[in-house]
mmCIF file of C-alpha atoms in Angstrom:
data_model
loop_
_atom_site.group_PDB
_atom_site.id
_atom_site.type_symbol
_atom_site.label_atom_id
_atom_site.label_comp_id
_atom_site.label_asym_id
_atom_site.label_seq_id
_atom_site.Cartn_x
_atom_site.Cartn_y
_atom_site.Cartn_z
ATOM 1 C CA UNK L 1455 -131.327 -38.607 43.656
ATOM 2 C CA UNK L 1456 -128.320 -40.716 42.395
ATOM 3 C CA UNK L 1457 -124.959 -39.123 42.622
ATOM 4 C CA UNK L 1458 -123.503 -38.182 39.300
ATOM 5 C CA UNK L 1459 -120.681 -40.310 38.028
ATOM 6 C CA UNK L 1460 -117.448 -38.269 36.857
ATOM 7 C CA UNK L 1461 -116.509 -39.973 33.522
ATOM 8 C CA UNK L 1462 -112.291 -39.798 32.501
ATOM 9 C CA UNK L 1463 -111.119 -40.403 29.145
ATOM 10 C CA UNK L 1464 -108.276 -40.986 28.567
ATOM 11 C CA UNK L 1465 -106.114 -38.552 26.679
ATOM 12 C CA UNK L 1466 -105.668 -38.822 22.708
ATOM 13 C CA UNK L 1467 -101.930 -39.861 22.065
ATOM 14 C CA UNK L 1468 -100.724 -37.742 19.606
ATOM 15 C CA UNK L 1469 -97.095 -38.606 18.016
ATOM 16 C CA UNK L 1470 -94.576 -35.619 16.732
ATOM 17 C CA UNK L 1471 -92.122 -36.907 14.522
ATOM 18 C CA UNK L 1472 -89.461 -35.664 12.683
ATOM 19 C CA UNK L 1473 -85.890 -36.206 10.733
ATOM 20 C CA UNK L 1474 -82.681 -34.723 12.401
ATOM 21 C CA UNK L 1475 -82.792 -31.047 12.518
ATOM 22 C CA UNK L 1476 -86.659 -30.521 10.985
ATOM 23 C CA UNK L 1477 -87.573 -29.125 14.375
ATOM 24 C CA UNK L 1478 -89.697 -31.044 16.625
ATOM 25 C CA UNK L 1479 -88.530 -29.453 19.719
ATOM 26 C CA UNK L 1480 -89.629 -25.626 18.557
ATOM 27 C CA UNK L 1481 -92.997 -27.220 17.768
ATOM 28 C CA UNK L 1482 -92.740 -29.309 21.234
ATOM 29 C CA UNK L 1483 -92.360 -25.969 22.787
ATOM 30 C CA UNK L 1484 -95.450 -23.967 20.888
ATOM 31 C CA UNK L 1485 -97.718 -27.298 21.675
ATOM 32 C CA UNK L 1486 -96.346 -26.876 25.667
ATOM 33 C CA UNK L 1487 -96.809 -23.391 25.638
ATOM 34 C CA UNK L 1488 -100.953 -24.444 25.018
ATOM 35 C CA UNK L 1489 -100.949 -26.265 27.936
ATOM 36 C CA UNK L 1490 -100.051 -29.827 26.353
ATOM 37 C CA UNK L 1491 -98.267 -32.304 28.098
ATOM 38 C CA UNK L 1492 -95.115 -33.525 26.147
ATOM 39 C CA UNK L 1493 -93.052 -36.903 26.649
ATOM 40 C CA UNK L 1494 -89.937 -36.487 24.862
ATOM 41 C CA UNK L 1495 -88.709 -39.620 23.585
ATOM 42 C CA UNK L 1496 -85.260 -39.162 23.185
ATOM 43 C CA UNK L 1497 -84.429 -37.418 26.767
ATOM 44 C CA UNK L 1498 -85.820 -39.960 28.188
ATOM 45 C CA UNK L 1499 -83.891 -42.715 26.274
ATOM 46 C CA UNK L 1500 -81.025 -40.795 27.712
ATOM 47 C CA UNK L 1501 -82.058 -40.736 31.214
ATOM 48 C CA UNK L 1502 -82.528 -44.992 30.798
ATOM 49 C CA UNK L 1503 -78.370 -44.741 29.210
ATOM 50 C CA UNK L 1504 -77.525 -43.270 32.456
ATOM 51 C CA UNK L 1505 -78.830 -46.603 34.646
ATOM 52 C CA UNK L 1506 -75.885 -48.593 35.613
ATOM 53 C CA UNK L 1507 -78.336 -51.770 34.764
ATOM 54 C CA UNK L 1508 -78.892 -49.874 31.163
ATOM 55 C CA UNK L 1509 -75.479 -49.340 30.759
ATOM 56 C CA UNK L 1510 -73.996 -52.872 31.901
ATOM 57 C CA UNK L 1511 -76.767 -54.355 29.536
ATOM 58 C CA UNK L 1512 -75.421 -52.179 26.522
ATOM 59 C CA UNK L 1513 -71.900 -52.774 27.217
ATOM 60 C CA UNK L 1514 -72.349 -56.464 26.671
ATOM 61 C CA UNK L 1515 -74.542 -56.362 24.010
ATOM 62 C CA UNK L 1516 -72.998 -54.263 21.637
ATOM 63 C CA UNK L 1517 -69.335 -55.113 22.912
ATOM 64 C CA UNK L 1518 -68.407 -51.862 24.114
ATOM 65 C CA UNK L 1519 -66.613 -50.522 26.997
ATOM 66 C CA UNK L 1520 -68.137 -48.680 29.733
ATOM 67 C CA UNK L 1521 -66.821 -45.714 29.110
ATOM 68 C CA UNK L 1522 -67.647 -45.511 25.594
ATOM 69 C CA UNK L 1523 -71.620 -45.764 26.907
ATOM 70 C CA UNK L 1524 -71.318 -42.893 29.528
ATOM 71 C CA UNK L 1525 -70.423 -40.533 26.621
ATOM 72 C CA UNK L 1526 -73.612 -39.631 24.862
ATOM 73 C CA UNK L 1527 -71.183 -37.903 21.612
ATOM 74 C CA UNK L 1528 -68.992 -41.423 21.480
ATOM 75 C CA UNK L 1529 -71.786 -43.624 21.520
ATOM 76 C CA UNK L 1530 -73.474 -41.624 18.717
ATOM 77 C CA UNK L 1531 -70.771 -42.071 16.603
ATOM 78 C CA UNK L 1532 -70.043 -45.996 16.912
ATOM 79 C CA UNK L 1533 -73.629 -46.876 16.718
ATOM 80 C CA UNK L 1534 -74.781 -44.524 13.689
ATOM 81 C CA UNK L 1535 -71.405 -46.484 12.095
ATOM 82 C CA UNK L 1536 -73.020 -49.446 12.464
ATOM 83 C CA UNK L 1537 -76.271 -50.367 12.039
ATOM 84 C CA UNK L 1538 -75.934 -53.813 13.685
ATOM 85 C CA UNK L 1539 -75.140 -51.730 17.036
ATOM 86 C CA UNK L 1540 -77.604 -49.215 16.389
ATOM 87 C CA UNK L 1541 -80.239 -51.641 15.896
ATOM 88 C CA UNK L 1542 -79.353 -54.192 19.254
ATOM 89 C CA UNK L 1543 -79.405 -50.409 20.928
ATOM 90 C CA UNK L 1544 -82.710 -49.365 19.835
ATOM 91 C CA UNK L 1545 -84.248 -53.047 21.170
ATOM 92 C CA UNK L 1546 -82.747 -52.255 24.300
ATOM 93 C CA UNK L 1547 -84.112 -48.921 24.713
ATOM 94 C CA UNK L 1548 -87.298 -48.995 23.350
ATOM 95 C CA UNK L 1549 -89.492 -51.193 25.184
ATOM 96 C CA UNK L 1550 -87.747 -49.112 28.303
ATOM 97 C CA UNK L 1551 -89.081 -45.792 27.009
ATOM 98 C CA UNK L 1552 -92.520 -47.065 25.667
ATOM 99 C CA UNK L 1553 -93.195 -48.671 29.471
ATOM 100 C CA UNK L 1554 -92.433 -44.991 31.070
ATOM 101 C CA UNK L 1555 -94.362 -43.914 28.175
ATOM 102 C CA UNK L 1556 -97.181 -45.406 29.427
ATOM 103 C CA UNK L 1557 -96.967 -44.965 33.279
ATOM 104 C CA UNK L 1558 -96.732 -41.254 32.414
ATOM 105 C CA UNK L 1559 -99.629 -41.390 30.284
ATOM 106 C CA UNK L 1560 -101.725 -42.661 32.946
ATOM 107 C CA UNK L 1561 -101.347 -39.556 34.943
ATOM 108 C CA UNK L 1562 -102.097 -37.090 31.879
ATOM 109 C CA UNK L 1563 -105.928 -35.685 32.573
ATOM 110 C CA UNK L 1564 -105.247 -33.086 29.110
ATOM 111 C CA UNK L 1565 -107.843 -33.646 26.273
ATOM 112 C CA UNK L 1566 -104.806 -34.990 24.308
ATOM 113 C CA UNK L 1567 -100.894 -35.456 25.167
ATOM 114 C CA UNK L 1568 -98.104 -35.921 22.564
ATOM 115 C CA UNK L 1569 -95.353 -38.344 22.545
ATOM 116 C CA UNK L 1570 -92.251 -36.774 20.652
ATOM 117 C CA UNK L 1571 -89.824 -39.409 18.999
ATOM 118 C CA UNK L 1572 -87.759 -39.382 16.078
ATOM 119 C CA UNK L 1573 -88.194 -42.783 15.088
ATOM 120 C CA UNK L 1574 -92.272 -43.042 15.381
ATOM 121 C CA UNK L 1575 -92.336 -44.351 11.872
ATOM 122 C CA UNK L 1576 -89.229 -46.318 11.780
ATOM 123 C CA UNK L 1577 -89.896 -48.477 15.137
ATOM 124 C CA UNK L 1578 -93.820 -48.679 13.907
ATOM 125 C CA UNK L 1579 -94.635 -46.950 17.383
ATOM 126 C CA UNK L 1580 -97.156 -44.815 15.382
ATOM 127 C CA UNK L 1581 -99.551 -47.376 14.832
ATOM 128 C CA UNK L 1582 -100.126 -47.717 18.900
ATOM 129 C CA UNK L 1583 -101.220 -43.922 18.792
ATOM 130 C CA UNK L 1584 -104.287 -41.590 17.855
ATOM 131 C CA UNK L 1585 -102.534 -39.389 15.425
ATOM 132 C CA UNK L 1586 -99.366 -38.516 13.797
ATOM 133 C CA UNK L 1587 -97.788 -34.913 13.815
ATOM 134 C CA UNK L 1588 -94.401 -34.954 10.987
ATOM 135 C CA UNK L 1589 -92.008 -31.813 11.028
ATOM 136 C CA UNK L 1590 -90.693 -31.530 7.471
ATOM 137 C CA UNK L 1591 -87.926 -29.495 6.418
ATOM 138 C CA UNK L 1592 -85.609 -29.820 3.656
ATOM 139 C CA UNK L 1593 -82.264 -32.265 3.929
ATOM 140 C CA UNK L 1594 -79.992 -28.895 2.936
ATOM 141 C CA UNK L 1595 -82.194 -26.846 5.616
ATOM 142 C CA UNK L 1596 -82.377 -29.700 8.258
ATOM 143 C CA UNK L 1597 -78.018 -30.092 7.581
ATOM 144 C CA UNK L 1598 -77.469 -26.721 8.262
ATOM 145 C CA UNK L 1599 -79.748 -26.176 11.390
ATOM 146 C CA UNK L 1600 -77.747 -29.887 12.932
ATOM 147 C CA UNK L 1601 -74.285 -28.541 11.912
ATOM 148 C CA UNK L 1602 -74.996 -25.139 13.855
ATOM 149 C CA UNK L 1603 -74.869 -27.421 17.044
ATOM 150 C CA UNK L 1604 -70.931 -28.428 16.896
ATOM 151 C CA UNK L 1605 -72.185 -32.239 15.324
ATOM 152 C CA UNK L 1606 -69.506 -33.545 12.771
ATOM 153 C CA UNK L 1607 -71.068 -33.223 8.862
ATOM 154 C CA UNK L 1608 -69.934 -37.260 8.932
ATOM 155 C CA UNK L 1609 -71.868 -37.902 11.645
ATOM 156 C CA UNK L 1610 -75.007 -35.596 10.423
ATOM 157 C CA UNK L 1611 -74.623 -37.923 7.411
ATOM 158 C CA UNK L 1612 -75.098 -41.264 8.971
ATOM 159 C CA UNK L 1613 -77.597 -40.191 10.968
ATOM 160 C CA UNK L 1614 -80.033 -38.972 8.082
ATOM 161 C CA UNK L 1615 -78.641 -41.922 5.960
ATOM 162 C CA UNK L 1616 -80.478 -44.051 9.282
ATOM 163 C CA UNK L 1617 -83.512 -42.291 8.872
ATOM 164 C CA UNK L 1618 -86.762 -42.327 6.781
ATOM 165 C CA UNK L 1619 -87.011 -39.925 4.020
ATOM 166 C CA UNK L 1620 -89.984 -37.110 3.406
ATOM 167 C CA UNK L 1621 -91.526 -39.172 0.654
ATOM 168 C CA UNK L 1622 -91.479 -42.444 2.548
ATOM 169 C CA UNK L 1623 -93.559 -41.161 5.665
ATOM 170 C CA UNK L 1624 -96.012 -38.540 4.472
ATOM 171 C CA UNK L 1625 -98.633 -40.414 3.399
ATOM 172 C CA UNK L 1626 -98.457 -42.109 7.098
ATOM 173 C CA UNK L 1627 -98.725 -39.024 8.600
ATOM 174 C CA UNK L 1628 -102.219 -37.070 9.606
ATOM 175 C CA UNK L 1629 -101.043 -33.793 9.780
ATOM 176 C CA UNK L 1630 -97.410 -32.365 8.426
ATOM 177 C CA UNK L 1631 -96.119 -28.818 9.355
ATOM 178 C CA UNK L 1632 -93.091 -27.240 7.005
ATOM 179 C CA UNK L 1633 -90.733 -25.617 8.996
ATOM 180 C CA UNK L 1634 -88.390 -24.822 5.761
ATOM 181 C CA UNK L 1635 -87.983 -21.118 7.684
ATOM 182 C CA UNK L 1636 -91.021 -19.914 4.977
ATOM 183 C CA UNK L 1637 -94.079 -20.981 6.674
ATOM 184 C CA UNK L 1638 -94.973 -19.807 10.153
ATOM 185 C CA UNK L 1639 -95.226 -22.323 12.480
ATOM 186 C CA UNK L 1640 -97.445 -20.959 15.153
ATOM 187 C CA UNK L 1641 -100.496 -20.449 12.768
ATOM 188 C CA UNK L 1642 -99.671 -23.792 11.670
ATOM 189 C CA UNK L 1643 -99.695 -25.535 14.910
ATOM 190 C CA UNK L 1644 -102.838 -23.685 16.391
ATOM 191 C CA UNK L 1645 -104.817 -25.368 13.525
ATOM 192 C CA UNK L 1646 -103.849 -28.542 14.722
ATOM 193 C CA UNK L 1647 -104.034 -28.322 17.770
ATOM 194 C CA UNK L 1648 -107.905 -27.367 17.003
ATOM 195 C CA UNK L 1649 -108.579 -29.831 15.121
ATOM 196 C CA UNK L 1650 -107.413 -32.192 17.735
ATOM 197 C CA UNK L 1651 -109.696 -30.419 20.195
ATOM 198 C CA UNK L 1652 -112.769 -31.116 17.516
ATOM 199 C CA UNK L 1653 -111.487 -35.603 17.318
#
């Protein structure tokens, strides 16, 4: 009698998207909290700023001093002034995040793991994954939630001005859960996460 053969698939890679202050990391949290693995996008883009390679690399690049790299708040500011800077930045960083993207996603054994980033639709990163999960809430909502965290209304501003808007990204997204403060987002998110039980 032949030994059975253990099959693996590979985990579905789910993306969770969102605009400043929509939420993403309370829905991170409720997805977590049912036993899914989450790669957050953005710590680990700031774990790759704190390299001294990383950091040397973006210091040339963008013609800033060393200092100005090593605080997160300052570097916010001067590249979300200039999109030049912000763009050079985000070709630095994410090919860096996408490879430990991918060596963590070998180790994931869960029926499906999701990759949180704010900028799925804006890099194109979506496209490389199974389905897309966007957090909508409105811009007054989303302003008010951001500005609760000691973050300047200017800089709120160019931040959303450097992001996509609702009406430009639903219709790429597979599933989209409101978290205006009306809808509850638990119910919301157990239905998805069903459904991508059922793929």
């Amino acid at each position: 009698m032949k030994p059975k053969i253990k099959t693996y698939i590979q985990p579905k890679k789910i993306g969770l998207t969102g605009n400043i202050g929509a939420g993403k990391t309370t829905i991170a949290k409720i997805f977590k909290s049912l036993g899914i693995p989450i790669f957050n996008s953005d710590i680990e883009s700031k774990k790759i700023l704190h390299t001294p390679d990383v950091r040397e690399r973006v210091a040339k690049e963008l013609n800033l001093e060393y200092n100005d790299i090593k605080d997160v708040r300052k570097l916010r500011n001067i590249v979300f002034s200039d999109k030049n800077k912000l763009l050079k930045l985000n070709l630095i960083l994410h090919p860096i995040v996408n490879t430990q993207f991918t060596k963590w996603y070998r180790k994931q054994t869960s029926d499906y793991i999701i990759k949180e980033s704010a900028l799925l639709f804006e890099t194109n990163n979506y496209k490389l994954l199974d389905k897309t999960i966007l957090v909508y809430a409105s811009k007054k909502v989303r302003f008010e939630r951001v500005f609760k965290r000691d973050i300047s209304a200017s800089l709120i501003d160019k931040v959303m001005s450097n992001q996509l808007i609702f009406k430009e990204v639903k219709e790429k997204a597979d599933f989209i859960i409101d978290n205006n403060g009306e809808e509850l987002l638990i119910p919301q998110v157990i239905k998805i996460h069903e459904l991508l039980f059922n793929l």
